PDB file of C-alpha atoms and ligand atoms in Angstrom:
ATOM      1  CA  UNK A 195     -94.079  72.063 -95.710  1.00  0.00           C
ATOM      2  CA  UNK A 196     -93.082  71.311 -92.218  1.00  0.00           C
ATOM      3  CA  UNK A 197     -93.116  68.852 -89.408  1.00  0.00           C
ATOM      4  CA  UNK A 198     -97.074  68.609 -88.194  1.00  0.00           C
ATOM      5  CA  UNK A 199     -97.351  70.180 -84.718  1.00  0.00           C
ATOM      6  CA  UNK A 200     -98.985  69.203 -81.545  1.00  0.00           C
ATOM      7  CA  UNK A 201    -101.532  72.244 -82.150  1.00  0.00           C
ATOM      8  CA  UNK A 202    -102.551  71.788 -85.940  1.00  0.00           C
ATOM      9  CA  UNK A 203    -106.010  72.693 -85.515  1.00  0.00           C
ATOM     10  CA  UNK A 204    -106.012  74.254 -82.537  1.00  0.00           C
ATOM     11  CA  UNK A 205    -107.424  77.855 -81.198  1.00  0.00           C
ATOM     12  CA  UNK A 206    -105.625  78.755 -78.234  1.00  0.00           C
ATOM     13  CA  UNK A 207    -106.299  82.154 -75.835  1.00  0.00           C
ATOM     14  CA  UNK A 208    -103.280  83.159 -73.511  1.00  0.00           C
ATOM     15  CA  UNK A 209    -103.916  86.418 -71.359  1.00  0.00           C
ATOM     16  CA  UNK A 210    -101.448  88.780 -70.497  1.00  0.00           C
ATOM     17  CA  UNK A 211     -99.783  87.589 -73.962  1.00  0.00           C
ATOM     18  CA  UNK A 212     -97.308  90.448 -74.972  1.00  0.00           C
ATOM     19  CA  UNK A 213     -94.464  90.380 -73.054  1.00  0.00           C
ATOM     20  CA  UNK A 214     -92.652  87.818 -71.101  1.00  0.00           C
ATOM     21  CA  UNK A 215     -93.937  84.528 -70.260  1.00  0.00           C
ATOM     22  CA  UNK A 216     -97.127  84.954 -71.696  1.00  0.00           C
ATOM     23  CA  UNK A 217     -95.473  86.497 -74.909  1.00  0.00           C
ATOM     24  CA  UNK A 218     -93.189  82.672 -74.966  1.00  0.00           C
ATOM     25  CA  UNK A 219     -96.159  81.126 -74.535  1.00  0.00           C
ATOM     26  CA  UNK A 220     -98.191  82.339 -77.374  1.00  0.00           C
ATOM     27  CA  UNK A 221     -94.726  82.380 -79.683  1.00  0.00           C
ATOM     28  CA  UNK A 222     -94.430  78.308 -78.636  1.00  0.00           C
ATOM     29  CA  UNK A 223     -98.144  77.693 -78.656  1.00  0.00           C
ATOM     30  CA  UNK A 224     -97.535  79.319 -82.542  1.00  0.00           C
ATOM     31  CA  UNK A 225     -94.950  77.776 -83.321  1.00  0.00           C
ATOM     32  CA  UNK A 226     -96.539  74.127 -82.593  1.00  0.00           C
ATOM     33  CA  UNK A 227     -98.937  75.265 -85.549  1.00  0.00           C
ATOM     34  CA  UNK A 228    -101.731  76.785 -82.743  1.00  0.00           C
ATOM     35  CA  UNK A 229    -103.766  80.482 -84.148  1.00  0.00           C
ATOM     36  CA  UNK A 230    -103.560  81.717 -80.771  1.00  0.00           C
ATOM     37  CA  UNK A 231    -104.993  84.935 -79.535  1.00  0.00           C
ATOM     38  CA  UNK A 232    -102.760  87.643 -77.568  1.00  0.00           C
ATOM     39  CA  UNK A 233    -105.109  88.641 -75.373  1.00  0.00           C
ATOM     40  CA  UNK A 234    -103.835  91.991 -73.184  1.00  0.00           C
ATOM     41  CA  UNK A 235    -104.992  95.008 -71.708  1.00  0.00           C
ATOM     42  CA  UNK A 236    -101.936  96.689 -73.651  1.00  0.00           C
ATOM     43  CA  UNK A 237    -103.703  96.574 -76.741  1.00  0.00           C
ATOM     44  CA  UNK A 238    -101.111  98.209 -78.910  1.00  0.00           C
ATOM     45  CA  UNK A 239     -97.967  95.951 -77.452  1.00  0.00           C
ATOM     46  CA  UNK A 240    -100.608  92.853 -78.448  1.00  0.00           C
ATOM     47  CA  UNK A 241    -101.292  93.511 -81.518  1.00  0.00           C
ATOM     48  CA  UNK A 242     -97.017  94.124 -82.372  1.00  0.00           C
ATOM     49  CA  UNK A 243     -96.837  90.509 -80.784  1.00  0.00           C
ATOM     50  CA  UNK A 244     -99.610  88.637 -82.611  1.00  0.00           C
ATOM     51  CA  UNK A 245     -98.290  90.669 -86.329  1.00  0.00           C
ATOM     52  CA  UNK A 246     -94.975  88.722 -85.635  1.00  0.00           C
ATOM     53  CA  UNK A 247     -97.078  85.239 -85.151  1.00  0.00           C
ATOM     54  CA  UNK A 248     -98.479  83.351 -88.174  1.00  0.00           C
ATOM     55  CA  UNK A 249    -101.971  83.086 -87.904  1.00  0.00           C
ATOM     56  CA  UNK A 250    -102.473  84.869 -84.525  1.00  0.00           C
ATOM     57  CA  UNK A 251    -104.731  87.437 -83.549  1.00  0.00           C
ATOM     58  CA  UNK A 252    -104.431  89.955 -80.358  1.00  0.00           C
ATOM     59  CA  UNK A 253    -107.752  91.602 -78.231  1.00  0.00           C
ATOM     60  CA  UNK A 254    -107.093  94.609 -75.843  1.00  0.00           C
ATOM     61  CA  UNK A 255    -108.991  93.288 -72.392  1.00  0.00           C
ATOM     62  CA  UNK A 256    -108.327  93.930 -68.716  1.00  0.00           C
ATOM     63  CA  UNK A 257    -109.034  90.121 -67.196  1.00  0.00           C
ATOM     64  CA  UNK A 258    -110.699  92.289 -64.297  1.00  0.00           C
ATOM     65  CA  UNK A 259    -113.218  93.088 -66.649  1.00  0.00           C
ATOM     66  CA  UNK A 260    -115.909  90.359 -66.795  1.00  0.00           C
ATOM     67  CA  UNK A 261    -117.500  91.493 -70.552  1.00  0.00           C
ATOM     68  CA  UNK A 262    -114.261  92.309 -71.573  1.00  0.00           C
ATOM     69  CA  UNK A 263    -113.244  88.846 -71.041  1.00  0.00           C
ATOM     70  CA  UNK A 264    -116.328  87.622 -72.717  1.00  0.00           C
ATOM     71  CA  UNK A 265    -115.669  89.821 -76.005  1.00  0.00           C
ATOM     72  CA  UNK A 266    -112.394  87.601 -75.595  1.00  0.00           C
ATOM     73  CA  UNK A 267    -113.434  84.585 -75.782  1.00  0.00           C
ATOM     74  CA  UNK A 268    -116.289  85.058 -78.276  1.00  0.00           C
ATOM     75  CA  UNK A 269    -113.491  86.686 -80.050  1.00  0.00           C
ATOM     76  CA  UNK A 270    -111.449  84.040 -80.309  1.00  0.00           C
ATOM     77  CA  UNK A 271    -113.900  81.292 -81.163  1.00  0.00           C
ATOM     78  CA  UNK A 272    -115.336  82.953 -83.631  1.00  0.00           C
ATOM     79  CA  UNK A 273    -111.838  84.395 -85.522  1.00  0.00           C
ATOM     80  CA  UNK A 274    -110.479  80.338 -85.140  1.00  0.00           C
ATOM     81  CA  UNK A 275    -113.769  78.752 -85.404  1.00  0.00           C
ATOM     82  CA  UNK A 276    -112.884  76.807 -82.241  1.00  0.00           C
ATOM     83  CA  UNK A 277    -111.481  76.848 -79.118  1.00  0.00           C
ATOM     84  CA  UNK A 278    -108.655  74.561 -76.935  1.00  0.00           C
ATOM     85  CA  UNK A 279    -106.971  76.127 -75.088  1.00  0.00           C
ATOM     86  CA  UNK A 280    -106.545  78.434 -72.477  1.00  0.00           C
ATOM     87  CA  UNK A 281    -103.860  79.467 -71.053  1.00  0.00           C
ATOM     88  CA  UNK A 282    -104.507  81.810 -67.602  1.00  0.00           C
ATOM     89  CA  UNK A 283    -101.353  83.720 -67.511  1.00  0.00           C
ATOM     90  CA  UNK A 284    -102.788  87.704 -66.758  1.00  0.00           C
ATOM     91  CA  UNK A 285    -102.168  88.728 -62.648  1.00  0.00           C
ATOM     92  CA  UNK A 286    -101.862  92.044 -61.228  1.00  0.00           C
ATOM     93  CA  UNK A 287     -98.198  93.473 -60.122  1.00  0.00           C
ATOM     94  CA  UNK A 288     -99.654  95.121 -56.645  1.00  0.00           C
ATOM     95  CA  UNK A 289     -96.912  96.307 -54.090  1.00  0.00           C
ATOM     96  CA  UNK A 290     -96.599  95.006 -50.503  1.00  0.00           C
ATOM     97  CA  UNK A 291     -97.337  98.004 -47.789  1.00  0.00           C
ATOM     98  CA  UNK A 292     -93.929  99.668 -45.959  1.00  0.00           C
ATOM     99  CA  UNK A 293     -95.577  97.479 -42.556  1.00  0.00           C
ATOM    100  CA  UNK A 294     -98.393  94.756 -42.457  1.00  0.00           C
ATOM    101  CA  UNK A 295    -100.662  97.165 -40.875  1.00  0.00           C
ATOM    102  CA  UNK A 296    -100.232  99.057 -43.746  1.00  0.00           C
ATOM    103  CA  UNK A 297    -102.351  96.614 -46.365  1.00  0.00           C
ATOM    104  CA  UNK A 298    -105.081  98.121 -48.026  1.00  0.00           C
ATOM    105  CA  UNK A 299    -108.509  96.520 -48.774  1.00  0.00           C
ATOM    106  CA  UNK A 300    -108.062  97.936 -52.341  1.00  0.00           C
ATOM    107  CA  UNK A 301    -104.226  96.125 -53.293  1.00  0.00           C
ATOM    108  CA  UNK A 302    -105.931  93.052 -51.974  1.00  0.00           C
ATOM    109  CA  UNK A 303    -108.827  93.427 -53.945  1.00  0.00           C
ATOM    110  CA  UNK A 304    -107.142  94.201 -57.090  1.00  0.00           C
ATOM    111  CA  UNK A 305    -104.575  91.253 -56.629  1.00  0.00           C
ATOM    112  CA  UNK A 306    -107.526  88.574 -56.187  1.00  0.00           C
ATOM    113  CA  UNK A 307    -109.741  89.877 -58.664  1.00  0.00           C
ATOM    114  CA  UNK A 308    -106.694  90.347 -61.391  1.00  0.00           C
ATOM    115  CA  UNK A 309    -105.254  86.936 -60.605  1.00  0.00           C
ATOM    116  CA  UNK A 310    -107.481  85.084 -59.120  1.00  0.00           C
ATOM    117  CA  UNK A 311    -110.740  85.622 -60.122  1.00  0.00           C
ATOM    118  CA  UNK A 312    -109.307  86.831 -63.732  1.00  0.00           C
ATOM    119  CA  UNK A 313    -108.626  83.602 -64.449  1.00  0.00           C
ATOM    120  CA  UNK A 314    -112.259  82.321 -63.294  1.00  0.00           C
ATOM    121  CA  UNK A 315    -113.750  84.595 -65.502  1.00  0.00           C
ATOM    122  CA  UNK A 316    -111.935  83.703 -68.386  1.00  0.00           C
ATOM    123  CA  UNK A 317    -111.833  79.737 -68.077  1.00  0.00           C
ATOM    124  CA  UNK A 318    -115.900  80.274 -67.073  1.00  0.00           C
ATOM    125  CA  UNK A 319    -115.836  81.938 -70.618  1.00  0.00           C
ATOM    126  CA  UNK A 320    -113.737  79.739 -72.541  1.00  0.00           C
ATOM    127  CA  UNK A 321    -115.280  76.171 -70.979  1.00  0.00           C
ATOM    128  CA  UNK A 322    -118.290  75.552 -73.255  1.00  0.00           C
ATOM    129  CA  UNK A 323    -116.561  75.753 -76.073  1.00  0.00           C
ATOM    130  CA  UNK A 324    -113.216  73.336 -74.386  1.00  0.00           C
ATOM    131  CA  UNK A 325    -116.163  71.192 -73.759  1.00  0.00           C
ATOM    132  CA  UNK A 326    -116.936  71.051 -77.472  1.00  0.00           C
ATOM    133  CA  UNK A 327    -113.263  70.698 -78.665  1.00  0.00           C
ATOM    134  CA  UNK A 328    -112.836  67.215 -77.525  1.00  0.00           C
ATOM    135  CA  UNK A 329    -109.481  68.190 -76.474  1.00  0.00           C
ATOM    136  CA  UNK A 330    -110.026  71.363 -74.596  1.00  0.00           C
ATOM    137  CA  UNK A 331    -106.782  72.323 -71.919  1.00  0.00           C
ATOM    138  CA  UNK A 332    -106.719  74.791 -69.278  1.00  0.00           C
ATOM    139  CA  UNK A 333    -103.121  76.099 -67.886  1.00  0.00           C
ATOM    140  CA  UNK A 334    -102.831  78.571 -65.515  1.00  0.00           C
ATOM    141  CA  UNK A 335    -100.122  79.861 -64.210  1.00  0.00           C
ATOM    142  CA  UNK A 336     -99.467  80.039 -60.732  1.00  0.00           C
ATOM    143  CA  UNK A 337     -96.018  80.640 -58.883  1.00  0.00           C
ATOM    144  CA  UNK A 338     -93.773  78.922 -56.066  1.00  0.00           C
ATOM    145  CA  UNK A 339     -95.278  81.943 -54.266  1.00  0.00           C
ATOM    146  CA  UNK A 340     -98.711  79.551 -53.725  1.00  0.00           C
ATOM    147  CA  UNK A 341     -95.925  77.488 -51.530  1.00  0.00           C
ATOM    148  CA  UNK A 342     -93.302  79.466 -49.966  1.00  0.00           C
ATOM    149  CA  UNK A 343     -92.992  82.596 -48.403  1.00  0.00           C
ATOM    150  CA  UNK A 344     -90.841  84.487 -50.769  1.00  0.00           C
ATOM    151  CA  UNK A 345     -93.004  87.947 -49.695  1.00  0.00           C
ATOM    152  CA  UNK A 346     -95.955  89.154 -51.861  1.00  0.00           C
ATOM    153  CA  UNK A 347     -98.542  88.781 -49.287  1.00  0.00           C
ATOM    154  CA  UNK A 348    -101.783  89.702 -51.633  1.00  0.00           C
ATOM    155  CA  UNK A 349     -99.844  87.986 -54.859  1.00  0.00           C
ATOM    156  CA  UNK A 350     -98.765  84.785 -53.136  1.00  0.00           C
ATOM    157  CA  UNK A 351    -102.432  84.241 -51.376  1.00  0.00           C
ATOM    158  CA  UNK A 352    -104.102  85.083 -55.224  1.00  0.00           C
ATOM    159  CA  UNK A 353    -101.697  82.070 -56.206  1.00  0.00           C
ATOM    160  CA  UNK A 354    -102.230  79.955 -53.907  1.00  0.00           C
ATOM    161  CA  UNK A 355    -106.316  80.529 -54.721  1.00  0.00           C
ATOM    162  CA  UNK A 356    -105.345  79.464 -58.075  1.00  0.00           C
ATOM    163  CA  UNK A 357    -103.905  76.614 -57.128  1.00  0.00           C
ATOM    164  CA  UNK A 358    -107.019  75.409 -55.566  1.00  0.00           C
ATOM    165  CA  UNK A 359    -108.950  76.532 -58.373  1.00  0.00           C
ATOM    166  CA  UNK A 360    -107.100  74.500 -61.259  1.00  0.00           C
ATOM    167  CA  UNK A 361    -108.102  71.186 -58.475  1.00  0.00           C
ATOM    168  CA  UNK A 362    -111.722  72.387 -58.095  1.00  0.00           C
ATOM    169  CA  UNK A 363    -112.004  73.125 -62.394  1.00  0.00           C
ATOM    170  CA  UNK A 364    -110.230  70.166 -62.979  1.00  0.00           C
ATOM    171  CA  UNK A 365    -112.440  67.642 -61.221  1.00  0.00           C
ATOM    172  CA  UNK A 366    -115.868  69.758 -62.426  1.00  0.00           C
ATOM    173  CA  UNK A 367    -114.416  69.454 -66.029  1.00  0.00           C
ATOM    174  CA  UNK A 368    -113.543  66.284 -66.526  1.00  0.00           C
ATOM    175  CA  UNK A 369    -116.277  64.561 -67.122  1.00  0.00           C
ATOM    176  CA  UNK A 370    -116.750  67.749 -69.796  1.00  0.00           C
ATOM    177  CA  UNK A 371    -113.465  66.230 -71.338  1.00  0.00           C
ATOM    178  CA  UNK A 372    -111.313  69.356 -70.705  1.00  0.00           C
ATOM    179  CA  UNK A 373    -108.103  69.215 -68.277  1.00  0.00           C
ATOM    180  CA  UNK A 374    -107.384  71.682 -66.315  1.00  0.00           C
ATOM    181  CA  UNK A 375    -103.285  72.237 -65.000  1.00  0.00           C
ATOM    182  CA  UNK A 376    -100.905  74.806 -63.260  1.00  0.00           C
ATOM    183  CA  UNK A 377     -97.552  75.422 -63.603  1.00  0.00           C
ATOM    184  CA  UNK A 378     -95.394  77.135 -61.154  1.00  0.00           C
ATOM    185  CA  UNK A 379     -92.377  78.767 -61.937  1.00  0.00           C
ATOM    186  CA  UNK A 380     -89.765  79.983 -60.247  1.00  0.00           C
ATOM    187  CA  UNK A 381     -87.630  83.396 -60.599  1.00  0.00           C
ATOM    188  CA  UNK A 382     -87.616  84.013 -64.503  1.00  0.00           C
ATOM    189  CA  UNK A 383     -86.508  87.102 -66.339  1.00  0.00           C
ATOM    190  CA  UNK A 384     -88.812  89.337 -67.064  1.00  0.00           C
ATOM    191  CA  UNK A 385     -89.601  92.654 -66.530  1.00  0.00           C
ATOM    192  CA  UNK A 386     -90.551  91.927 -63.374  1.00  0.00           C
ATOM    193  CA  UNK A 387     -86.559  91.676 -62.761  1.00  0.00           C
ATOM    194  CA  UNK A 388     -85.468  94.403 -65.256  1.00  0.00           C
ATOM    195  CA  UNK A 389     -82.296  96.126 -63.740  1.00  0.00           C
ATOM    196  CA  UNK A 390     -82.005  93.809 -61.562  1.00  0.00           C
ATOM    197  CA  UNK A 391     -79.465  91.833 -63.068  1.00  0.00           C
ATOM    198  CA  UNK A 392     -76.798  91.779 -59.375  1.00  0.00           C
ATOM    199  CA  UNK A 393     -79.600  90.004 -57.463  1.00  0.00           C
ATOM    200  CA  UNK A 394     -81.018  87.493 -60.470  1.00  0.00           C
ATOM    201  CA  UNK A 395     -76.818  86.819 -60.611  1.00  0.00           C
ATOM    202  CA  UNK A 396     -77.250  86.206 -56.471  1.00  0.00           C
ATOM    203  CA  UNK A 397     -79.845  84.250 -57.086  1.00  0.00           C
ATOM    204  CA  UNK A 398     -78.090  81.565 -59.696  1.00  0.00           C
ATOM    205  CA  UNK A 399     -75.161  81.587 -58.133  1.00  0.00           C
ATOM    206  CA  UNK A 400     -77.221  80.990 -54.657  1.00  0.00           C
ATOM    207  CA  UNK A 401     -79.870  79.290 -54.378  1.00  0.00           C
ATOM    208  CA  UNK A 402     -80.938  77.712 -57.334  1.00  0.00           C
ATOM    209  CA  UNK A 403     -79.804  74.065 -57.815  1.00  0.00           C
ATOM    210  CA  UNK A 404     -79.266  74.127 -61.563  1.00  0.00           C
ATOM    211  CA  UNK A 405     -77.529  77.296 -61.226  1.00  0.00           C
ATOM    212  CA  UNK A 406     -79.325  79.919 -63.319  1.00  0.00           C
ATOM    213  CA  UNK A 407     -82.548  82.087 -63.488  1.00  0.00           C
ATOM    214  CA  UNK A 408     -85.266  80.590 -65.336  1.00  0.00           C
ATOM    215  CA  UNK A 409     -86.026  81.978 -69.269  1.00  0.00           C
ATOM    216  CA  UNK A 410     -89.835  82.538 -70.043  1.00  0.00           C
ATOM    217  CA  UNK A 411     -89.231  79.557 -72.870  1.00  0.00           C
ATOM    218  CA  UNK A 412     -88.688  77.130 -69.644  1.00  0.00           C
ATOM    219  CA  UNK A 413     -92.452  78.160 -68.506  1.00  0.00           C
ATOM    220  CA  UNK A 414     -93.339  78.125 -72.395  1.00  0.00           C
ATOM    221  CA  UNK A 415     -92.301  74.526 -72.762  1.00  0.00           C
ATOM    222  CA  UNK A 416     -94.400  73.169 -69.716  1.00  0.00           C
ATOM    223  CA  UNK A 417     -97.266  75.351 -70.392  1.00  0.00           C
ATOM    224  CA  UNK A 418     -97.334  73.766 -74.492  1.00  0.00           C
ATOM    225  CA  UNK A 419     -96.572  70.216 -72.600  1.00  0.00           C
ATOM    226  CA  UNK A 420     -99.896  69.840 -70.194  1.00  0.00           C
ATOM    227  CA  UNK A 421    -101.592  71.266 -72.896  1.00  0.00           C
ATOM    228  CA  UNK A 422    -100.911  69.022 -75.890  1.00  0.00           C
ATOM    229  CA  UNK A 423    -101.968  65.702 -76.264  1.00  0.00           C
ATOM    230  CA  UNK A 424     -98.525  64.615 -74.704  1.00  0.00           C
ATOM    231  CA  UNK A 425    -100.664  65.478 -71.507  1.00  0.00           C
ATOM    232  CA  UNK A 426    -103.832  63.750 -72.261  1.00  0.00           C
ATOM    233  CA  UNK A 427    -103.896  61.989 -69.158  1.00  0.00           C
ATOM    234  CA  UNK A 428    -102.569  64.869 -66.918  1.00  0.00           C
ATOM    235  CA  UNK A 429    -105.285  66.937 -64.556  1.00  0.00           C
ATOM    236  CA  UNK A 430    -105.474  68.942 -61.281  1.00  0.00           C
ATOM    237  CA  UNK A 431    -101.876  69.121 -61.030  1.00  0.00           C
ATOM    238  CA  UNK A 432     -99.354  71.893 -60.325  1.00  0.00           C
ATOM    239  CA  UNK A 433     -95.621  71.545 -62.030  1.00  0.00           C
ATOM    240  CA  UNK A 434     -93.453  73.347 -60.886  1.00  0.00           C
ATOM    241  CA  UNK A 435     -90.548  74.723 -63.386  1.00  0.00           C
ATOM    242  CA  UNK A 436     -88.297  76.709 -60.610  1.00  0.00           C
ATOM    243  CA  UNK A 437     -84.373  74.923 -61.487  1.00  0.00           C
ATOM    244  CA  UNK A 438     -84.789  73.254 -58.517  1.00  0.00           C
ATOM    245  CA  UNK A 439     -85.619  75.782 -55.908  1.00  0.00           C
ATOM    246  CA  UNK A 440     -88.263  74.318 -53.767  1.00  0.00           C
ATOM    247  CA  UNK A 441     -87.178  70.565 -53.635  1.00  0.00           C
ATOM    248  CA  UNK A 442     -83.284  71.869 -52.000  1.00  0.00           C
ATOM    249  CA  UNK A 443     -82.870  73.458 -48.832  1.00  0.00           C
ATOM    250  CA  UNK A 444     -79.415  75.588 -50.204  1.00  0.00           C
ATOM    251  CA  UNK A 445     -79.714  78.003 -46.867  1.00  0.00           C
ATOM    252  CA  UNK A 446     -79.694  74.807 -45.086  1.00  0.00           C
ATOM    253  CA  UNK A 447     -77.064  73.340 -46.250  1.00  0.00           C
ATOM    254  CA  UNK A 448     -74.589  76.336 -46.844  1.00  0.00           C
ATOM    255  CA  UNK A 449     -74.916  76.334 -43.168  1.00  0.00           C
ATOM    256  CA  UNK A 450     -73.964  73.143 -42.304  1.00  0.00           C
ATOM    257  CA  UNK A 451     -71.126  73.933 -45.106  1.00  0.00           C
ATOM    258  CA  UNK A 452     -69.836  76.582 -43.734  1.00  0.00           C
ATOM    259  CA  UNK A 453     -70.016  75.169 -40.503  1.00  0.00           C
TER     260      UNK A 453
HETATM  261  N1  NAD B 712     -91.422  86.297 -63.913  1.00  0.00           N
HETATM  262  C1  NAD B 712     -91.368  85.436 -62.984  1.00  0.00           C
HETATM  263  O1  NAD B 712     -90.112  85.560 -61.964  1.00  0.00           O
HETATM  264  C2  NAD B 712     -93.033  84.681 -62.598  1.00  0.00           C
HETATM  265  C3  NAD B 712     -92.712  83.944 -61.085  1.00  0.00           C
HETATM  266  C4  NAD B 712     -93.227  83.576 -61.038  1.00  0.00           C
HETATM  267  C5  NAD B 712     -94.482  83.574 -61.379  1.00  0.00           C
HETATM  268  N2  NAD B 712     -94.762  84.304 -62.472  1.00  0.00           N
HETATM  269  C6  NAD B 712     -95.738  84.336 -63.183  1.00  0.00           C
HETATM  270  O2  NAD B 712     -96.096  84.622 -64.685  1.00  0.00           O
HETATM  271  C7  NAD B 712     -96.758  85.396 -65.106  1.00  0.00           C
HETATM  272  C8  NAD B 712     -96.325  86.196 -66.272  1.00  0.00           C
HETATM  273  O3  NAD B 712     -96.051  87.020 -65.360  1.00  0.00           O
HETATM  274  P1  NAD B 712     -94.520  87.825 -66.139  1.00  0.00           P
HETATM  275  O4  NAD B 712     -92.918  87.708 -64.780  1.00  0.00           O
HETATM  276  O5  NAD B 712     -94.124  87.542 -67.330  1.00  0.00           O
HETATM  277  O6  NAD B 712     -94.891  89.238 -66.234  1.00  0.00           O
HETATM  278  P2  NAD B 712     -95.267  90.808 -67.488  1.00  0.00           P
HETATM  279  O7  NAD B 712     -95.392  91.724 -66.502  1.00  0.00           O
HETATM  280  O8  NAD B 712     -93.660  90.322 -68.218  1.00  0.00           O
HETATM  281  O9  NAD B 712     -96.279  90.494 -68.513  1.00  0.00           O
HETATM  282  C9  NAD B 712     -97.412  90.282 -67.606  1.00  0.00           C
HETATM  283  C10 NAD B 712     -98.471  90.977 -68.933  1.00  0.00           C
HETATM  284  O10 NAD B 712     -99.694  91.027 -68.269  1.00  0.00           O
HETATM  285  C11 NAD B 712    -100.330  91.998 -69.012  1.00  0.00           C
HETATM  286  N3  NAD B 712    -101.378  91.529 -68.172  1.00  0.00           N
HETATM  287  C12 NAD B 712    -101.248  92.867 -66.200  1.00  0.00           C
HETATM  288  N4  NAD B 712    -102.461  93.117 -66.814  1.00  0.00           N
HETATM  289  C13 NAD B 712    -103.249  92.563 -67.360  1.00  0.00           C
HETATM  290  C14 NAD B 712    -104.931  92.761 -67.000  1.00  0.00           C
HETATM  291  N5  NAD B 712    -105.524  93.179 -65.810  1.00  0.00           N
HETATM  292  N6  NAD B 712    -105.557  91.529 -68.316  1.00  0.00           N
HETATM  293  C15 NAD B 712    -104.907  91.604 -69.469  1.00  0.00           C
HETATM  294  N7  NAD B 712    -103.107  91.584 -68.860  1.00  0.00           N
HETATM  295  C16 NAD B 712    -102.675  92.084 -67.696  1.00  0.00           C
HETATM  296  C17 NAD B 712     -99.397  92.640 -68.795  1.00  0.00           C
HETATM  297  O11 NAD B 712     -99.765  94.147 -69.477  1.00  0.00           O
HETATM  298  C18 NAD B 712     -98.142  92.239 -69.575  1.00  0.00           C
HETATM  299  O12 NAD B 712     -98.159  92.196 -71.058  1.00  0.00           O
HETATM  300  C19 NAD B 712     -97.794  85.806 -63.823  1.00  0.00           C
HETATM  301  O13 NAD B 712     -99.033  84.936 -63.350  1.00  0.00           O
HETATM  302  C20 NAD B 712     -96.851  85.751 -62.669  1.00  0.00           C
HETATM  303  O14 NAD B 712     -97.141  85.719 -61.828  1.00  0.00           O
HETATM  304  C21 NAD B 712     -93.704  84.909 -62.828  1.00  0.00           C
END
C-alpha cells in the first residue's frame, strides 16, 4: 500500500479538465487520492482523460448551461457519495476586436457567462455538498490578466470579476466551513500557446524573472495546496503563480540597464 494521500476519501470536480491546467489539476488531485469528476464541454476527451486517472469519472457539460452544471455536480455527489473540492477552471476563449469600437456585446456576454457566471453556477450547485463535507474548498482559476493589462478586454474583465467573487463567496461560505481561494497563473504552456514557441522563448528570456514560462503542473500544485488541509486557515485569497511576472517590472529594469 502506498503512502496516504492528502485527498484520500475526497470527491472533487474540476471543470475544463480535458486539457491543459484543468487536466493537470485533475491528475494531481487523483494522484493524491481524490476521486475526480473530469467535467468538460468536450465530452469525448473528458472520458479519454478520466480513463487514465484511477477512480476518475467524466461528464460532458458546458458551464454556460445552468441545467447541465446542476446535473454534473449532482452526478459527482452521487458517484462519489460526497463532494469536497470544486476547481473552477473552464473559461471562454474570446477574441478581441481589431479596434475597441468593434467589441461586441455577444463576445462580452459569452466571456462573462462562461468564465465568471459559469464559476458562480458551479459554486452554487456545489456549495451544499461542500458545506456537508466539513472540509469543502473551492479554487477558482483566475489570471494575471485580472490585475494588469495584457490584452483580452472581456477575458480580463471576467477574470477580475472572478477575483471579487472569490472574496465575497469566501465571506459567505466561511461560516459553513467552506474555503474559497483563487490562483492567478502567468503564461502557461497549453494549447493557447500552441505554435507560438518563439514567443514563449522570448517571454521566458525577457519577461519572466525565473527564466521560464509555466507548465500546467505548476498551477496544479498550487491548486492542490489551496484545496488541501495544508491550507485549512487560508480563505478569500488570490495566489499568483507567475514566475515573478507581476512582482518585477522587467521593462523598467531593462530600460535603465540599456541607458
Ligand atoms: N494558459 C495560460 O497561459 C493561462 C494563463 C492564465 C490563466 N489561464 C486560465 O487557466 C484556465 C485553463 O486554461 P488552459 O490554458 O489550460 O486552457 P485549455 O484551452 O488548454 O483548456 C480549457 C478546457 O476547458 C474546456 N472548456 C471550454 N469551454 C468550456 C465550457 N463552456 N464548459 C466546460 N468546459 C469548457 C475546453 O474544452 C478545454 O478542455 C482558464 O481559466 C484560463 O483562463 C491560463
